[in-house]
């Protein structure tokens, strides 16, 4: 049997991290079993579903690299099929018409509550029986599923273990509303059946629906899939993860400078483990993933760990991969990399110092853009009179350099130190401020190499002019 899983979001908002983790687990399980992954958009709630949300979900999935083998299917395009199945159940007397009005149901519920009984729909309630007997064909009605009265529904949840619910706890669910539209729990079953879904991985907020859905599968004569219900994600304060905790939309993580591989690695570990391994390549995730190693308990989101992982991925990923995702931030910060070094070389040099792609873009700027001012603090400290001699000597050597290599630039700095009998700091820091504009950068010889000879010369001249002006004003 080919394993087939699905992700079935309702398009009522963006793709949030909880949904993304469910999608990832579902995707990973399919991949780990050599199976297929289906994307289904559950848009039956027409009031709350929007095209914008559909687009945001697709964009989020694509950004995460969670590609689907089938779909996206849209529930709103499948109403005829759902209705066909409702009619089938009606014809087999596994479903029935109920004419009880909302007012009557409210009245019965109030009675039940007053008698301290469980408030529920009861098909045998004398008032409901009376209404249904008196009704004529064509009167407004809903279709209810005839839930079994006896026994219980038992299933083996892959995460939570055996779950058993007595049928006496389940009432006869509405499967078609008065307006003719099929209801959510019914559509899900018909879809999962039609789409050949073997494993349903979803949030534990759906666990109460599962026994009802299992009864519907059985009534339809459909095979019941295996279920895995994932626990919630909490904020670092223990409350349910929400906007209050910062980014919750997957695309916001893109905006904040995370690599999708870092977020995937973070999310896979948020509630799943394989020994004490923290870093997983995509291939390793696929190889090691299993549903029963997902934790039953809720997991708390930890932004520091995500940042740590992001730094790891920026440092260790192929620079081409980082470059592909950095481009959005370069564009966002209006940094044009056409006139300057190859971006992958900048990434190799600067990447390890950065926790996010925002920082990496910021720290790439001076390789591509000239600046008109030095950072005030760094300039005050390092572009002083004493730096004039060393910078002048460095300038003449840099101008004379024929072979613009990091090694030769290292040599230039060493010669300046030797000839002027000064320590490395006396030329290294002024040079750094001169060529980068600020006091922090990777090794200054490598930085100068990438910035290029022409720019380095003009920036040292600018630093010398700054010192001259400062001295004139002193
Ligand atoms: N559409 C449901 C949701 O977004 C998911 C249903 C399911 O996975 O069965 O919560």
PDB file of N, CA and C in Angstrom, residues 17 232-248 253 258 266 270 298-307:
ATOM      1  N   UNK A  17       2.927  28.896  12.167  1.00  0.00           N
ATOM      2  CA  UNK A  17       3.953  27.876  12.430  1.00  0.00           C
ATOM      3  C   UNK A  17       3.349  26.540  12.858  1.00  0.00           C
ATOM      4  N   UNK A 232      -0.101  20.761  20.657  1.00  0.00           N
ATOM      5  CA  UNK A 232      -0.023  22.191  20.323  1.00  0.00           C
ATOM      6  C   UNK A 232       1.395  22.748  20.452  1.00  0.00           C
ATOM      7  N   UNK A 233       1.575  23.913  19.870  1.00  0.00           N
ATOM      8  CA  UNK A 233       2.815  24.664  20.090  1.00  0.00           C
ATOM      9  C   UNK A 233       2.481  25.825  21.033  1.00  0.00           C
ATOM     10  N   UNK A 234       3.278  25.957  22.072  1.00  0.00           N
ATOM     11  CA  UNK A 234       3.057  27.039  23.027  1.00  0.00           C
ATOM     12  C   UNK A 234       4.118  28.116  22.842  1.00  0.00           C
ATOM     13  N   UNK A 235       3.804  29.309  23.329  1.00  0.00           N
ATOM     14  CA  UNK A 235       4.817  30.370  23.341  1.00  0.00           C
ATOM     15  C   UNK A 235       5.821  30.077  24.453  1.00  0.00           C
ATOM     16  N   UNK A 236       6.884  30.865  24.549  1.00  0.00           N
ATOM     17  CA  UNK A 236       7.892  30.554  25.578  1.00  0.00           C
ATOM     18  C   UNK A 236       7.373  30.820  26.993  1.00  0.00           C
ATOM     19  N   UNK A 237       6.199  31.455  27.094  1.00  0.00           N
ATOM     20  CA  UNK A 237       5.610  31.679  28.411  1.00  0.00           C
ATOM     21  C   UNK A 237       4.588  30.606  28.769  1.00  0.00           C
ATOM     22  N   UNK A 238       4.455  29.580  27.941  1.00  0.00           N
ATOM     23  CA  UNK A 238       3.549  28.478  28.256  1.00  0.00           C
ATOM     24  C   UNK A 238       2.124  28.679  27.747  1.00  0.00           C
ATOM     25  N   UNK A 239       1.809  29.873  27.223  1.00  0.00           N
ATOM     26  CA  UNK A 239       0.464  30.097  26.677  1.00  0.00           C
ATOM     27  C   UNK A 239       0.437  29.655  25.218  1.00  0.00           C
ATOM     28  N   UNK A 240      -0.773  29.386  24.717  1.00  0.00           N
ATOM     29  CA  UNK A 240      -0.894  28.946  23.319  1.00  0.00           C
ATOM     30  C   UNK A 240      -0.221  29.975  22.400  1.00  0.00           C
ATOM     31  N   UNK A 241       0.553  29.478  21.444  1.00  0.00           N
ATOM     32  CA  UNK A 241       1.311  30.389  20.572  1.00  0.00           C
ATOM     33  C   UNK A 241       0.364  31.338  19.836  1.00  0.00           C
ATOM     34  N   UNK A 242       0.650  32.614  19.916  1.00  0.00           N
ATOM     35  CA  UNK A 242      -0.193  33.585  19.228  1.00  0.00           C
ATOM     36  C   UNK A 242       0.676  34.755  18.784  1.00  0.00           C
ATOM     37  N   UNK A 243       0.041  35.690  18.108  1.00  0.00           N
ATOM     38  CA  UNK A 243       0.753  36.867  17.592  1.00  0.00           C
ATOM     39  C   UNK A 243       1.560  37.569  18.676  1.00  0.00           C
ATOM     40  N   UNK A 244       1.023  37.523  19.867  1.00  0.00           N
ATOM     41  CA  UNK A 244       1.665  38.163  20.999  1.00  0.00           C
ATOM     42  C   UNK A 244       3.124  37.705  21.171  1.00  0.00           C
ATOM     43  N   UNK A 245       3.409  36.467  20.758  1.00  0.00           N
ATOM     44  CA  UNK A 245       4.762  35.936  20.932  1.00  0.00           C
ATOM     45  C   UNK A 245       5.692  36.320  19.792  1.00  0.00           C
ATOM     46  N   UNK A 246       5.233  37.181  18.914  1.00  0.00           N
ATOM     47  CA  UNK A 246       6.087  37.568  17.789  1.00  0.00           C
ATOM     48  C   UNK A 246       5.565  36.933  16.521  1.00  0.00           C
ATOM     49  N   UNK A 247       6.504  36.527  15.684  1.00  0.00           N
ATOM     50  CA  UNK A 247       6.105  36.015  14.371  1.00  0.00           C
ATOM     51  C   UNK A 247       5.337  34.711  14.518  1.00  0.00           C
ATOM     52  N   UNK A 248       4.208  34.600  13.869  1.00  0.00           N
ATOM     53  CA  UNK A 248       3.543  33.304  13.804  1.00  0.00           C
ATOM     54  C   UNK A 248       3.306  32.874  12.364  1.00  0.00           C
ATOM     55  N   UNK A 253       8.705  34.826   9.131  1.00  0.00           N
ATOM     56  CA  UNK A 253      10.064  34.319   9.405  1.00  0.00           C
ATOM     57  C   UNK A 253      10.979  34.611   8.226  1.00  0.00           C
ATOM     58  N   UNK A 258      15.091  34.465   8.318  1.00  0.00           N
ATOM     59  CA  UNK A 258      15.407  33.055   8.561  1.00  0.00           C
ATOM     60  C   UNK A 258      15.494  32.296   7.245  1.00  0.00           C
ATOM     61  N   UNK A 266      14.125  23.608  12.848  1.00  0.00           N
ATOM     62  CA  UNK A 266      13.578  23.998  14.151  1.00  0.00           C
ATOM     63  C   UNK A 266      12.218  23.324  14.385  1.00  0.00           C
ATOM     64  N   UNK A 270      10.695  20.517  17.147  1.00  0.00           N
ATOM     65  CA  UNK A 270       9.703  21.053  18.086  1.00  0.00           C
ATOM     66  C   UNK A 270       8.601  19.992  18.245  1.00  0.00           C
ATOM     67  N   UNK A 298       2.698  19.202  24.635  1.00  0.00           N
ATOM     68  CA  UNK A 298       2.861  20.457  23.890  1.00  0.00           C
ATOM     69  C   UNK A 298       4.324  20.899  23.947  1.00  0.00           C
ATOM     70  N   UNK A 299       4.756  21.620  22.929  1.00  0.00           N
ATOM     71  CA  UNK A 299       6.145  22.084  22.894  1.00  0.00           C
ATOM     72  C   UNK A 299       6.170  23.602  22.952  1.00  0.00           C
ATOM     73  N   UNK A 300       7.181  24.138  23.599  1.00  0.00           N
ATOM     74  CA  UNK A 300       7.272  25.601  23.721  1.00  0.00           C
ATOM     75  C   UNK A 300       8.244  26.159  22.687  1.00  0.00           C
ATOM     76  N   UNK A 301       7.810  27.205  22.024  1.00  0.00           N
ATOM     77  CA  UNK A 301       8.620  27.848  20.985  1.00  0.00           C
ATOM     78  C   UNK A 301       9.764  28.620  21.642  1.00  0.00           C
ATOM     79  N   UNK A 302      10.955  28.467  21.072  1.00  0.00           N
ATOM     80  CA  UNK A 302      12.118  29.111  21.659  1.00  0.00           C
ATOM     81  C   UNK A 302      12.900  29.840  20.551  1.00  0.00           C
ATOM     82  N   UNK A 303      12.718  31.157  20.528  1.00  0.00           N
ATOM     83  CA  UNK A 303      13.307  31.951  19.444  1.00  0.00           C
ATOM     84  C   UNK A 303      14.833  31.916  19.472  1.00  0.00           C
ATOM     85  N   UNK A 304      15.430  31.824  20.673  1.00  0.00           N
ATOM     86  CA  UNK A 304      16.899  31.789  20.740  1.00  0.00           C
ATOM     87  C   UNK A 304      17.444  30.558  20.031  1.00  0.00           C
ATOM     88  N   UNK A 305      16.751  29.455  20.197  1.00  0.00           N
ATOM     89  CA  UNK A 305      17.225  28.233  19.543  1.00  0.00           C
ATOM     90  C   UNK A 305      17.070  28.348  18.019  1.00  0.00           C
ATOM     91  N   UNK A 306      15.980  28.954  17.606  1.00  0.00           N
ATOM     92  CA  UNK A 306      15.776  29.149  16.166  1.00  0.00           C
ATOM     93  C   UNK A 306      16.893  30.031  15.592  1.00  0.00           C
ATOM     94  N   UNK A 307      17.264  31.075  16.338  1.00  0.00           N
ATOM     95  CA  UNK A 307      18.349  31.964  15.889  1.00  0.00           C
ATOM     96  C   UNK A 307      19.666  31.209  15.794  1.00  0.00           C
TER      97      UNK A 307
END
